[in-house]
Coordinates of C-alpha atoms (C1' of nucleotides) and ligand atoms in Angstrom, one line a residue:
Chain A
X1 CA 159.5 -86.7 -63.4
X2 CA 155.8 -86.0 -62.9
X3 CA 153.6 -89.4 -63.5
X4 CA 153.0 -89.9 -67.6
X5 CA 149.4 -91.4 -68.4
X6 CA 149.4 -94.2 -70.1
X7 CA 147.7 -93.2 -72.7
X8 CA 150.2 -90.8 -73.4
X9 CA 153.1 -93.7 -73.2
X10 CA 150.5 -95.8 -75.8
X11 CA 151.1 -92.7 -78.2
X12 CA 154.2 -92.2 -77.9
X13 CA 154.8 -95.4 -78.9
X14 CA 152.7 -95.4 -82.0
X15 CA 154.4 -92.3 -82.9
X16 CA 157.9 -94.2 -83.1
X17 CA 156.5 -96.5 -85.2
X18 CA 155.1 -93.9 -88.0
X19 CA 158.7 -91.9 -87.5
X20 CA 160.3 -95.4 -87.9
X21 CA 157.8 -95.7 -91.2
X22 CA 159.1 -91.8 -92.6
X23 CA 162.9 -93.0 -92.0
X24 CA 162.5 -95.9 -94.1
X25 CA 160.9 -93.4 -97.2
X26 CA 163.6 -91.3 -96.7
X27 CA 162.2 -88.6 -95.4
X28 CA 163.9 -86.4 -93.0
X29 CA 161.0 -83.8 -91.0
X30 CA 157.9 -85.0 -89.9
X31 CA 154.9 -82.1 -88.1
X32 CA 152.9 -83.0 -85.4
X33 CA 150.2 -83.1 -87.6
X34 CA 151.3 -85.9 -89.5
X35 CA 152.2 -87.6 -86.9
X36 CA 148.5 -87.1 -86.0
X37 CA 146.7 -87.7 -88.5
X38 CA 148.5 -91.3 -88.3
X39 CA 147.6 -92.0 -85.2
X40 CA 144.0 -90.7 -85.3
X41 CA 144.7 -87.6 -83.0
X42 CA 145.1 -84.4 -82.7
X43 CA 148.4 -82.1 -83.3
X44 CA 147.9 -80.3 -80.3
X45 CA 147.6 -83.9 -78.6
X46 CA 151.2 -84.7 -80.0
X47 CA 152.4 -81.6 -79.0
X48 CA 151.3 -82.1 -76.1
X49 CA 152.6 -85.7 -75.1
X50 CA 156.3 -84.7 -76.8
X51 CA 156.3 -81.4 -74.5
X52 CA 156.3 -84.3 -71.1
X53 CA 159.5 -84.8 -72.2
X54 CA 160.8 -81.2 -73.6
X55 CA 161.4 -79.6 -76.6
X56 CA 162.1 -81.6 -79.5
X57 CA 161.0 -79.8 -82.9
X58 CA 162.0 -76.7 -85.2
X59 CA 158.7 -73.8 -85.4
X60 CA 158.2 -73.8 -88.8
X61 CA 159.8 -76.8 -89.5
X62 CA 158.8 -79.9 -87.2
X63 CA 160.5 -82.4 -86.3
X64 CA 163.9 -84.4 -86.9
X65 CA 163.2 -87.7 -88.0
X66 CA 165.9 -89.7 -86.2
X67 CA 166.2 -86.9 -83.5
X68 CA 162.7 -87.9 -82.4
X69 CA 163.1 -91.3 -83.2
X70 CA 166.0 -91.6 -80.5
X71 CA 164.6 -89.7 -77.8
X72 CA 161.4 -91.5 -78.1
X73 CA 163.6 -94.8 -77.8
X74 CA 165.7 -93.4 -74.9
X75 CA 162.3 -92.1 -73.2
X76 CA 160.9 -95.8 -73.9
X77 CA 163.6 -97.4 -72.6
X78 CA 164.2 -98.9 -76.0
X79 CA 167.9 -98.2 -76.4
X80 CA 168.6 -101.6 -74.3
X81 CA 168.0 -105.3 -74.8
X82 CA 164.9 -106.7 -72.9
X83 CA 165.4 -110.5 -72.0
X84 CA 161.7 -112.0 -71.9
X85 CA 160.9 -115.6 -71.0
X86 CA 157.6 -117.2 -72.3
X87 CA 155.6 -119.3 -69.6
X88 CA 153.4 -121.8 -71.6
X89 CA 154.1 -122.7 -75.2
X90 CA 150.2 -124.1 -76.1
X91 CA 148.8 -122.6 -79.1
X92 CA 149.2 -118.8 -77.8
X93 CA 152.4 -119.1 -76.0
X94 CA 154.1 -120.9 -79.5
X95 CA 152.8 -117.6 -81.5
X96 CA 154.2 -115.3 -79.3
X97 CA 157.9 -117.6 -79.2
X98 CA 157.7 -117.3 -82.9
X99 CA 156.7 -113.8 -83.8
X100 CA 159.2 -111.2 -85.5
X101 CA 157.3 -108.3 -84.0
X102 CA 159.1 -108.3 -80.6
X103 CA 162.7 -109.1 -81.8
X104 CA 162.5 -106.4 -84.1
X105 CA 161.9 -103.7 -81.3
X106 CA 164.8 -105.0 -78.7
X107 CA 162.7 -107.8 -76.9
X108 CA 164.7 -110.9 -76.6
X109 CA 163.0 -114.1 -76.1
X110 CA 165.5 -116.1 -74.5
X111 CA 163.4 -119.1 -72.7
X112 CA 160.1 -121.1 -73.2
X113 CA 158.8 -123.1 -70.3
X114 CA 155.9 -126.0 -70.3
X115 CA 154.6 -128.4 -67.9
X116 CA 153.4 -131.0 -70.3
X117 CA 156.1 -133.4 -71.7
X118 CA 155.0 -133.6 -74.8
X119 CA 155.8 -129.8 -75.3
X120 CA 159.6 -129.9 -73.7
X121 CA 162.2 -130.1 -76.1
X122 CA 160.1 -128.5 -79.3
X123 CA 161.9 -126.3 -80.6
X124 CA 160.4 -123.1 -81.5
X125 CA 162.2 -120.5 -83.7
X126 CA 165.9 -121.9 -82.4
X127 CA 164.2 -121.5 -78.8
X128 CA 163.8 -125.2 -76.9
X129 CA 160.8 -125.5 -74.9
X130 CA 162.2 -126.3 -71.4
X131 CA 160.8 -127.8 -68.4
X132 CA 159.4 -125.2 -66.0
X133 CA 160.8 -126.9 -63.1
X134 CA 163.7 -125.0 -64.5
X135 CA 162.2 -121.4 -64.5
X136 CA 163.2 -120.8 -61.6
X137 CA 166.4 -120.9 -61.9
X138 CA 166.7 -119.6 -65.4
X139 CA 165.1 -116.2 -64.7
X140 CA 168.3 -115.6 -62.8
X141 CA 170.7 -117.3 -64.4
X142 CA 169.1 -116.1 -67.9
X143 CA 168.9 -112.8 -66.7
X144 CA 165.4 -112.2 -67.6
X145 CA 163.7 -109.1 -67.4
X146 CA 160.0 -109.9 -68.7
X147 CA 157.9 -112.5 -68.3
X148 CA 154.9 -113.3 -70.6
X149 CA 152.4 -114.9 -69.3
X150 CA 150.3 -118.1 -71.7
X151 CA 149.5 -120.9 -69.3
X152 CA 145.5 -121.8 -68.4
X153 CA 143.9 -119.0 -66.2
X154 CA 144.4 -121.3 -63.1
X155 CA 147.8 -121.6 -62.9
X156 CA 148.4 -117.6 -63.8
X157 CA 148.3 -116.4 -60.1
X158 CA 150.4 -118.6 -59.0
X159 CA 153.0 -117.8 -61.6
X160 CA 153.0 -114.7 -61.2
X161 CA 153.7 -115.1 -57.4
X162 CA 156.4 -117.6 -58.7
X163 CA 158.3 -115.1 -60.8
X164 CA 157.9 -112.2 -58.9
X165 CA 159.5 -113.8 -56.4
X166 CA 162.6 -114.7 -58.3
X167 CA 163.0 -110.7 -58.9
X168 CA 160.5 -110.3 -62.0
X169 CA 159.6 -106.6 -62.1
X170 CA 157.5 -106.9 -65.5
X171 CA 154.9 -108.9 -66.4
X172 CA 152.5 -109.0 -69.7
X173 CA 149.7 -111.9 -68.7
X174 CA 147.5 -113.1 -71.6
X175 CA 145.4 -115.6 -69.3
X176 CA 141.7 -114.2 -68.9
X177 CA 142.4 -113.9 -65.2
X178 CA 142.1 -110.9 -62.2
X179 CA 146.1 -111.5 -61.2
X180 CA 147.6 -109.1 -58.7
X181 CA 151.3 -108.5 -58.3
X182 CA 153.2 -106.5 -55.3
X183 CA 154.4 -103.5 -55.1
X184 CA 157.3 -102.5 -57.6
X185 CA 155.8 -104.9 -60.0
X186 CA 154.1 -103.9 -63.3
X187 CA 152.1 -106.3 -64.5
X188 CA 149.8 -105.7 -67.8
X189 CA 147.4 -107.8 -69.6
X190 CA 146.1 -108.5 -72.5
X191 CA 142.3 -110.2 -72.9
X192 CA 141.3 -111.0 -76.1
X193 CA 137.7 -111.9 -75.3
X194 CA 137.2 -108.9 -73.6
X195 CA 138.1 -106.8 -76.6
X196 CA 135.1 -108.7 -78.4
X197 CA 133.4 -107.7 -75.4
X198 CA 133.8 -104.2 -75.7
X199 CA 133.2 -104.6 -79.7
X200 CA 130.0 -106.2 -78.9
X201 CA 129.0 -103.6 -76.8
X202 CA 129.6 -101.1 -79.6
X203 CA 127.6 -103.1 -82.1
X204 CA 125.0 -103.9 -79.8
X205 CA 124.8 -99.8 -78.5
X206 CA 124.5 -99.2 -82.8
X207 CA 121.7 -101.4 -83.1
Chain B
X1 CA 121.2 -93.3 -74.1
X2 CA 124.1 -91.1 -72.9
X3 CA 127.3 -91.8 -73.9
X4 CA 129.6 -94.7 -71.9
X5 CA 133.6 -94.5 -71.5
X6 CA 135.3 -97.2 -72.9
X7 CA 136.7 -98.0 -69.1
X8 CA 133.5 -98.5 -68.0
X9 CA 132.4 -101.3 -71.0
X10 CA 136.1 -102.6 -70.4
X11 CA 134.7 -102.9 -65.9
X12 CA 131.7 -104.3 -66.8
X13 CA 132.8 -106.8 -68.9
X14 CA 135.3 -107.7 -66.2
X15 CA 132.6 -107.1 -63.8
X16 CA 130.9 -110.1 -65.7
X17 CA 133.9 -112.5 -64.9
X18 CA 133.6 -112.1 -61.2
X19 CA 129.6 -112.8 -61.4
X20 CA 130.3 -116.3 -63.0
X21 CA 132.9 -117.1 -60.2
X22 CA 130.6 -116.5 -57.4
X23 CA 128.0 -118.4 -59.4
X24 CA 130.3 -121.6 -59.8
X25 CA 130.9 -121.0 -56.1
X26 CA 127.0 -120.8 -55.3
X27 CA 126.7 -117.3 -53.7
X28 CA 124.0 -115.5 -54.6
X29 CA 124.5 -112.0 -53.6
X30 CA 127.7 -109.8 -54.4
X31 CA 128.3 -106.2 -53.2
X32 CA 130.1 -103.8 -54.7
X33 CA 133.1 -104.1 -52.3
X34 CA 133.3 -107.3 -53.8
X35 CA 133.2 -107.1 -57.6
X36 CA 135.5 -103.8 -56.6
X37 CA 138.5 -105.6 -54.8
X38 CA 138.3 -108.8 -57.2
X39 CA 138.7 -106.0 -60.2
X40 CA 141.3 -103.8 -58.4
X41 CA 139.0 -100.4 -58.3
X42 CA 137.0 -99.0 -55.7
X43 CA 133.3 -99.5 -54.6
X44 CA 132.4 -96.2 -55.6
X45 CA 134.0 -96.6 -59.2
X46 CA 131.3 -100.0 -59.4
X47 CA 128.1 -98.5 -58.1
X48 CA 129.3 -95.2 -60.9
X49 CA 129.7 -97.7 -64.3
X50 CA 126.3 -99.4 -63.0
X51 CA 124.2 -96.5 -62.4
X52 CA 124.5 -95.0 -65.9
X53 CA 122.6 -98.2 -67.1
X54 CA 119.9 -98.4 -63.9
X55 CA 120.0 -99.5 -60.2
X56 CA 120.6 -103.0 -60.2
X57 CA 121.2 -103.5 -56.2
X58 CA 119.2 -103.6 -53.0
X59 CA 120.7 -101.7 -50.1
X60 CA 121.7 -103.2 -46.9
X61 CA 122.4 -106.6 -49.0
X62 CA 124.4 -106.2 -52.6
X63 CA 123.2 -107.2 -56.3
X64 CA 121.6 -110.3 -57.2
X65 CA 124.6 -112.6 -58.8
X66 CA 121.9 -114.0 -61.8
X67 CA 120.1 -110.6 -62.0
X68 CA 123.1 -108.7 -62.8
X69 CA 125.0 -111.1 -65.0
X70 CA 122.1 -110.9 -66.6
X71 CA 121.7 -107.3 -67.1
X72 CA 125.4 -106.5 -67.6
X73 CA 124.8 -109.7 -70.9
X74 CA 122.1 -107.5 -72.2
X75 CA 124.2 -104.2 -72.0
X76 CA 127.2 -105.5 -73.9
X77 CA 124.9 -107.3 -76.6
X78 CA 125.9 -110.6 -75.1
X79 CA 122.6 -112.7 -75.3
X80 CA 123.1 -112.9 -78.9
X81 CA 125.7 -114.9 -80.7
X82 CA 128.4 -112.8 -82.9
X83 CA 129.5 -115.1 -86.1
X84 CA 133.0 -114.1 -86.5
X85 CA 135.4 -114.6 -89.4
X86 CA 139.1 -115.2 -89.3
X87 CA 141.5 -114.0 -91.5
X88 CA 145.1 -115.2 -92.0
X89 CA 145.2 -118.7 -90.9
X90 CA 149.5 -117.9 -89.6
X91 CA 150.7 -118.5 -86.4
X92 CA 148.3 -115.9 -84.4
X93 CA 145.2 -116.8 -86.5
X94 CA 145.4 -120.3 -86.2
X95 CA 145.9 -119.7 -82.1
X96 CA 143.0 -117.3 -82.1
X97 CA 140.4 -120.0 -84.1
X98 CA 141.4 -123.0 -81.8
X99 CA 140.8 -120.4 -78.7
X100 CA 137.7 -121.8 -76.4
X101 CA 137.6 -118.6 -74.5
X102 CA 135.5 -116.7 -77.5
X103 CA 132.7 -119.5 -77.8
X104 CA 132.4 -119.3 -74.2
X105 CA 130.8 -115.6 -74.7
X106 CA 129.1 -116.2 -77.5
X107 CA 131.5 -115.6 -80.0
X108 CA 131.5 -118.0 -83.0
X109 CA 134.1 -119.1 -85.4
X110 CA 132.2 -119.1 -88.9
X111 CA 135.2 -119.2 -91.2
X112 CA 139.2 -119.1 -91.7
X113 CA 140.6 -117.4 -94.9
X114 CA 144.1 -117.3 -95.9
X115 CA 145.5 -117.5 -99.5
X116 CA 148.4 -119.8 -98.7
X117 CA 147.7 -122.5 -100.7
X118 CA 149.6 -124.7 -98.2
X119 CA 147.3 -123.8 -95.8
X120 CA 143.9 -123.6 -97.5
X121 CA 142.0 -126.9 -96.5
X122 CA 143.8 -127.4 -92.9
X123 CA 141.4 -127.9 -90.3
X124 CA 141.8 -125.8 -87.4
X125 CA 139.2 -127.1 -84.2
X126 CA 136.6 -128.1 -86.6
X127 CA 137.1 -125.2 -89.0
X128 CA 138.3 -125.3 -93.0
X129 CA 140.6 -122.9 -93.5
X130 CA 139.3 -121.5 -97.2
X131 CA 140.6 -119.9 -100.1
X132 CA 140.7 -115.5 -99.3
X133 CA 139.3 -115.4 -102.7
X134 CA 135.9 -116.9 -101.2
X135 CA 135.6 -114.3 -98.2
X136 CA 133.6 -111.8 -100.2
X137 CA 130.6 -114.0 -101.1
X138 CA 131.0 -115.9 -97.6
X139 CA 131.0 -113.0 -95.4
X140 CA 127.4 -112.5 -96.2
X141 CA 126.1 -115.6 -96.8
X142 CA 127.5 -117.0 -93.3
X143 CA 126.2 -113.7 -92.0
X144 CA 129.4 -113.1 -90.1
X145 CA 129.4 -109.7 -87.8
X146 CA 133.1 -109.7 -86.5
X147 CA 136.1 -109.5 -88.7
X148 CA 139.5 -110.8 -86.5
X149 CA 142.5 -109.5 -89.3
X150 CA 145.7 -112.0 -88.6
X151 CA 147.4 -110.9 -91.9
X152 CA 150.7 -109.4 -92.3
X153 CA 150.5 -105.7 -91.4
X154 CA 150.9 -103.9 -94.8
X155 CA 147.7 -106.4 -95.9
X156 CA 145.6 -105.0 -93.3
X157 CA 144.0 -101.7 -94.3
X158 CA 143.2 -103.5 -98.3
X159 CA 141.5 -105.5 -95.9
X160 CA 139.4 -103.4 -93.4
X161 CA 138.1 -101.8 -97.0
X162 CA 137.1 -105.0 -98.3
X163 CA 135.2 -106.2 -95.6
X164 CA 133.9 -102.7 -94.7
X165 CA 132.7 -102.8 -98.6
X166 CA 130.8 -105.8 -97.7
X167 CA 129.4 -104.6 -95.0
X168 CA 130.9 -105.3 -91.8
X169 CA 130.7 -103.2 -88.9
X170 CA 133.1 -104.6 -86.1
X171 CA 136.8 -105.1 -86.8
X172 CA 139.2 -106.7 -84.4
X173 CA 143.0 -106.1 -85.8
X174 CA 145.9 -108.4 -84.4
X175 CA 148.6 -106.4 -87.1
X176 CA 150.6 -103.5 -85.7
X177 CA 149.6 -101.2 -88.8
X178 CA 147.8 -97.6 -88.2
X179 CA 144.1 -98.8 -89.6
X180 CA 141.6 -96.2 -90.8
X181 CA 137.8 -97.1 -91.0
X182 CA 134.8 -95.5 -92.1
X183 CA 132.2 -94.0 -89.9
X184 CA 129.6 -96.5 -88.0
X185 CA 132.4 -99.9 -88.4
X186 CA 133.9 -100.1 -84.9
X187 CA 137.7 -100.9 -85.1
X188 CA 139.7 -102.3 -82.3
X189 CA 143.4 -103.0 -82.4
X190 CA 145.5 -105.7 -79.9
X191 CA 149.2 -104.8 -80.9
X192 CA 151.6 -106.9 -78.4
X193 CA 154.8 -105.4 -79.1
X194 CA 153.0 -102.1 -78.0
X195 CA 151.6 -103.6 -74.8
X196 CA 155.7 -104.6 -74.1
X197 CA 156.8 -101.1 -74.8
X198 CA 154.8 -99.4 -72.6
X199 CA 155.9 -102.3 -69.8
X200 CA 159.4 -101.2 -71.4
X201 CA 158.3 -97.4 -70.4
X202 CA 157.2 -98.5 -66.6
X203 CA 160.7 -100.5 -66.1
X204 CA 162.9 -98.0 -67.3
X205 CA 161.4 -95.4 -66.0
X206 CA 161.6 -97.3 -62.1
X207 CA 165.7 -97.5 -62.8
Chain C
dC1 C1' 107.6 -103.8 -35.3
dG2 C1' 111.4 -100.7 -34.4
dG3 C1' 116.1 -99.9 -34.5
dC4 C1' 120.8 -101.2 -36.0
dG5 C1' 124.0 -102.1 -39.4
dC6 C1' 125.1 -102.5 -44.0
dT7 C1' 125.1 -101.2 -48.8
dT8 C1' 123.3 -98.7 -52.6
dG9 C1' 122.7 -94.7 -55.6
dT10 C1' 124.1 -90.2 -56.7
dG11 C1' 125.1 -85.2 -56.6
dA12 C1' 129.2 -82.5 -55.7
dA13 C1' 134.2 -82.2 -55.6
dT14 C1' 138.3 -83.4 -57.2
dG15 C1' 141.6 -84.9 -60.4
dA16 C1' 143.2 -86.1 -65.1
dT17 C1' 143.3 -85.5 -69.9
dT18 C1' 142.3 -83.3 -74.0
dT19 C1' 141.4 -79.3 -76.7
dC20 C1' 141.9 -74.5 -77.7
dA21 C1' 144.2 -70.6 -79.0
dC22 C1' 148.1 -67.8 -79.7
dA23 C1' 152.7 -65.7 -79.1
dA24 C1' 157.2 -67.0 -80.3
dA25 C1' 160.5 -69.0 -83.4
dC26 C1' 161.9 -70.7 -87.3
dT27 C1' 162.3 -71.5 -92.7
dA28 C1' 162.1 -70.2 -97.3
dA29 C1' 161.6 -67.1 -100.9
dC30 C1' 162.5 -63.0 -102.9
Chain D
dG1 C1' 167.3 -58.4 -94.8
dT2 C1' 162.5 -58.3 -94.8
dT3 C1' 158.4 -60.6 -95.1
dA4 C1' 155.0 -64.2 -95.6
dG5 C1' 154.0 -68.6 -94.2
dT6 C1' 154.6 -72.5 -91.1
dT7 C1' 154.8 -75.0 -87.0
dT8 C1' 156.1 -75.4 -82.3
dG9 C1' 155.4 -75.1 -77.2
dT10 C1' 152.3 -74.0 -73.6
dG11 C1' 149.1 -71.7 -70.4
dA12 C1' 144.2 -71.5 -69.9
dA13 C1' 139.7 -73.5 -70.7
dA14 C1' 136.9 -77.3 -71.5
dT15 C1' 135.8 -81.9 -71.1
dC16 C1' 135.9 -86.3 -69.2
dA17 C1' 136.6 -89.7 -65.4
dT18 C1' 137.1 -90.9 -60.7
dT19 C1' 136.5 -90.3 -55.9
dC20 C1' 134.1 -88.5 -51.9
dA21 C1' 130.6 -88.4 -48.8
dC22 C1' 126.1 -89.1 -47.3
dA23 C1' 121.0 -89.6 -47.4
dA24 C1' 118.0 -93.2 -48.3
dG25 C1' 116.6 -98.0 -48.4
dC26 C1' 116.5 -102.6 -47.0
dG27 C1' 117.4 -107.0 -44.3
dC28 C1' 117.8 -108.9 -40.0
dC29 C1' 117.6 -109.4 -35.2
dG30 C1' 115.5 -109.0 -30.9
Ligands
NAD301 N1 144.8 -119.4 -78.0 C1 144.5 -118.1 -78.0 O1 144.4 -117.5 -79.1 C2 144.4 -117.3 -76.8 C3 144.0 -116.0 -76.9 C4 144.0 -115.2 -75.7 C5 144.3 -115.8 -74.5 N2 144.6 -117.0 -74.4 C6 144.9 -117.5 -73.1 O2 146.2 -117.9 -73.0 C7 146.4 -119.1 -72.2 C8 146.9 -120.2 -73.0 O3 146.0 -120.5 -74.0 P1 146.3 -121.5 -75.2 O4 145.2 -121.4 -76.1 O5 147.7 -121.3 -75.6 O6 146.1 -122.9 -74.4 P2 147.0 -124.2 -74.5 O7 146.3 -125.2 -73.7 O8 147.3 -124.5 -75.9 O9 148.4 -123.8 -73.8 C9 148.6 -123.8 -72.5 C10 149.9 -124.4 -72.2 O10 150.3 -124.1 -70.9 C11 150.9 -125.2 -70.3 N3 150.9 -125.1 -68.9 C12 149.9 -125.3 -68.0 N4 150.2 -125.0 -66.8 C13 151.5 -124.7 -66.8 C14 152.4 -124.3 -65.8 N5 152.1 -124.2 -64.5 N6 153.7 -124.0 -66.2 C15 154.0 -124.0 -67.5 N7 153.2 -124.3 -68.5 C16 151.9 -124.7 -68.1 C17 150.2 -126.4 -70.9 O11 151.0 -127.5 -70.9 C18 149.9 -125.9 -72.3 O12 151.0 -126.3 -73.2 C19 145.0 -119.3 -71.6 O13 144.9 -118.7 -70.4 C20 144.1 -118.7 -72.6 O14 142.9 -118.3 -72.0 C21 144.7 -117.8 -75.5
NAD302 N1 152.5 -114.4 -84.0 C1 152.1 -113.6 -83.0 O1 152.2 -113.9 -81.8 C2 151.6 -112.2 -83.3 C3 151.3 -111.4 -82.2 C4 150.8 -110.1 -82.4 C5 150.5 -109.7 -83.6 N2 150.8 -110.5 -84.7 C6 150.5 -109.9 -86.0 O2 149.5 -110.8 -86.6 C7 149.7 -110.8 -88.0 C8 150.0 -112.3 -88.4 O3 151.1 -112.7 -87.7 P1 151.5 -114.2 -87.7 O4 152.6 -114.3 -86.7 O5 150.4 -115.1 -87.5 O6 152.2 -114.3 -89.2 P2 152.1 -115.5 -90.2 O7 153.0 -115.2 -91.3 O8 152.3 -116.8 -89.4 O9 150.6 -115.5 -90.7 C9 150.1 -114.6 -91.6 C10 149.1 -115.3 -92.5 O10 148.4 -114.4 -93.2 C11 148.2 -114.9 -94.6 N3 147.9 -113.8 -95.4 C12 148.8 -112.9 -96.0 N4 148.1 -112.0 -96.7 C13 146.8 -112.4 -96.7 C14 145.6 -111.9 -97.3 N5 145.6 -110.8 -98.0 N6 144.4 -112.6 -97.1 C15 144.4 -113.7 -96.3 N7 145.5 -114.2 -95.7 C16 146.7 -113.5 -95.9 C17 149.5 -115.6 -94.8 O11 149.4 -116.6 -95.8 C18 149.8 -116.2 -93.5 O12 149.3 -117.5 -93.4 C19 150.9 -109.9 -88.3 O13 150.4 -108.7 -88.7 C20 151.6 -109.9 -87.0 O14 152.3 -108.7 -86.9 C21 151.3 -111.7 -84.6

DNA sequence: CGGCGCTTGTGAATGATTTCACAAACTAAC
DNA sequence: GTTAGTTTGTGAAATCATTCACAAGCGCCG
C-alpha cells in the first residue's frame, strides 16, 4: 500500500464519526459532499481520500452508510480491541482514565500506573491506580497495546524508553516534551500549550 | 505579511522550547543543526520557517539564544498576556484550569463556567468556578481573549455562537463535535480519541 | 590581517497534497 | 426504455511544503 498522509488518516476519521452521526438519524446514503461540508472540506477532497482505499460509493447515489462505516473501521483498524495503559494519574492522566470517549471507539483502558503513594489504590472508573514498579510487567502480562503518556515532562523520555522496551509499538504522549522513540515505534503527541500557541499566533497575525 | 503554514507556527513554537533549555543550561548561541535535531527536522527546514519572518543568525556561529526567543515571542503574540476563559468545569476542564504549563506562556485563567450547580463555587488553583449564566457579562468585563470549551459535545457549537456573539475571536475546543465559526474567530480543535485512531491507523496498518 | 572552517539565507528543484474538471455510471421519474 | 439529473472516481493541473545545494558572511586562529 502506497504511504497515506496523515492528514488524510485525520479525515478519514472524522468522516466515521459524521457516518456514525447519519446511522444514528436513520439515514441510509450519505455524498461526498455532505460528508464535506461536515468536515470543512471539499467533495473532491473526500473523494479523493476514500479513492486510497478503492471504490466505495454508487454514481448518482453516494455512499452506503454502514458500508462506509465498516470499511472506514476495518481501514482504521477499528474492528479490534485496543488495550491502552495510562502512565500518570495526576490531574490529566485521571481525565483521560475516566473519559467515555475512548471506550466508546474500541480503546480499552485496562491499567493506570503512579509513582506517588498517595495516588496507588484510587480507583478511577472501576480502574485501580497501580504502582508503576508494576508496569513493567503488566504491559505483558496485560497485553497492552497503547500507552498514554501523563507523567511531568522529565520523566517522559525515560518512559518511553521504558515501554518501548517491553514491546510498546504505540505511544500518545501528552507531556510538553521533544521525546524520540526507535524505529517501528509510533509515537504521537498531544501539546495543549502549543495549540494556544498557534492560536496566539493567529490572533496576534489579525491584530 | 505573506501567508505562514500552520507547520511552521506549530516549529516555531517548538523552536521556542529548545531556546529556554539552552538558556537554563547557559549557552548562548544555538545553530540550526541544533534546534533541528532537538525538534526531529532538518537544518534546512529551520533556516526556511525563520527566513519568512527575517534573518535572525550570524553565519559561521548560529542565532543568538535571547535574540531569537525573543523574536520568535514577538511573532507568535507571546509578549502579551491572553486572559482565557474556561468552560465546563468536568473532568478535562477542571485538569486544564489547574494546568501550570499555560501561565508559563502567558496564558491566564480569568474564569471557570459550568451550570452544575454542584460545582458552581468549587475552587479550582485559585479560581471560582461560576454560574454559565454569568459568562456573557463576564467575558467582556474580564476582557478575556481565549475561549477553552470543556462541555459535552452536543453543547459546543450553542456555545462557539454565544461567545462568538460576544465577541471572541480565538476558540480552543476539547469536544469531539464538528464546530463551525464565523469568519475572523480562529477555532482550534484537540479531539483525543482522534489522535488514538490515527495511532490505531499506523499499528494496524504495520501488521 | 588573511585564510580556514563553519553556518546562514535563499533561489531552484523536488515532492506532497489539494483542487479542478469531466467522462462514466448509476438512480429515479415518466 | 429513454432521458434528465446526480454523484462518483480519477487523471491532470495547480498549489503548497520540504529539501537541496551553494554563494556569501562571519568568527577565530595563526
Ligand atoms: N493538567 C493538564 O490539563 C495538562 C494538559 C496538557 C498536558 N499536561 C501534561 O501532562 C503531564 C501531567 O500533568 P498533570 O497536570 O496531570 O500533572 P500532575 O502533577 O497532576 O500529574 C502527574 C502525575 O504523574 C506521576 N508521576 C510522576 N513521575 C512518574 C513516573 N515516573 N511514573 C509514573 N507516574 C509518575 C505523579 O505522581 C503525578 O501523579 C505533564 O507533563 C503536563 O505538562 C497536563
Ligand atoms: N475527560 C477527558 O479526558 C476528555 C478528553 C478529551 C475530550 N473530552 C471532551 O471534553 C468535554 C468534557 O468532558 P469531561 O470528561 O470533562 O466531561 P464532564 O461531564 O466531566 O464535564 C463536562 C462539564 O460541562 C458542564 N456543562 C455541560 N453543559 C454546559 C454548558 N452549556 N455550559 C457550561 N458547562 C456545561 C457539565 O456540568 C460538566 O461539569 C466532552 O466534550 C468530552 O468529550 C474529555
Amino acid at each position: 500500500m502506497k504511504h497515506i498522509a496523515e492528514s488524510t488518516v485525520r479525515r478519514l476519521s472524522l468522516y466515521l464519526r459524521f457516518l456514525e452521526d447519519y446511522r444514528r438519524q436513520g439515514l441510509e446514503t450519505i455524498s461526498s459532499g455532505d460528508l464535506a461540508s461536515l468536515g470543512g472540506t471539499t467533495s473532491a477532497q473526500v473523494r479523493k481520500d476514500l479513492s486510497f482505499f478503492g471504490s466505495f460509493g454508487t454514481r448518482g447515489l453516494g455512499y452506503s452508510v454502514s458500508a462506509l462505516s465498516k470499511r472506514i473501521r476495518e481501514i482504521l483498524g477499528l474492528e479490534r480491541e485496543w488495550r491502552v495503559i495510562i502512565v500518570g494519574a495526576g490531574k490529566i492522566g485521571a481525565a483521560l482514565a475516566q473519559y467515555e470517549g475512548f471506550g466508546y471507539r474500541g480503546f480499552k483502558i485496562v491499567g493506570v500506573y503512579d509513582v506517588d503513594q498517595a495516588r496507588i489504590g484510587q480507583s478511577l472508573d472501576g480502574v485501580i491506580v497501580k504502582d508503576q514498579q508494576e508496569l513493567d510487567g503488566d504491559l505483558k502480562s496485560l497485553k497492552a497495546d497503547i500507552v498514554l503518556i501523563a507523567v511531568p515532562p522529565e520523566a517522559a523520555q525515560p518512559l518511553v524508553d521504558r515501554v518501548t522496551k517491553a514491546g510498546i509499538r504505540g505511544v500518545l504522549n501528552f507531556a510538553p516534551a521533544p521525546l524520540h522513540a526507535p524505529a517501528g515505534v509510533t509515537l504521537r503527541s498531544v501539546d495543549m500549550a502549543l495549540e494556544l500557541e498557534i492560536l496566539s499566533y493567529a490572533l496576534a497575525a489579525k491584530a
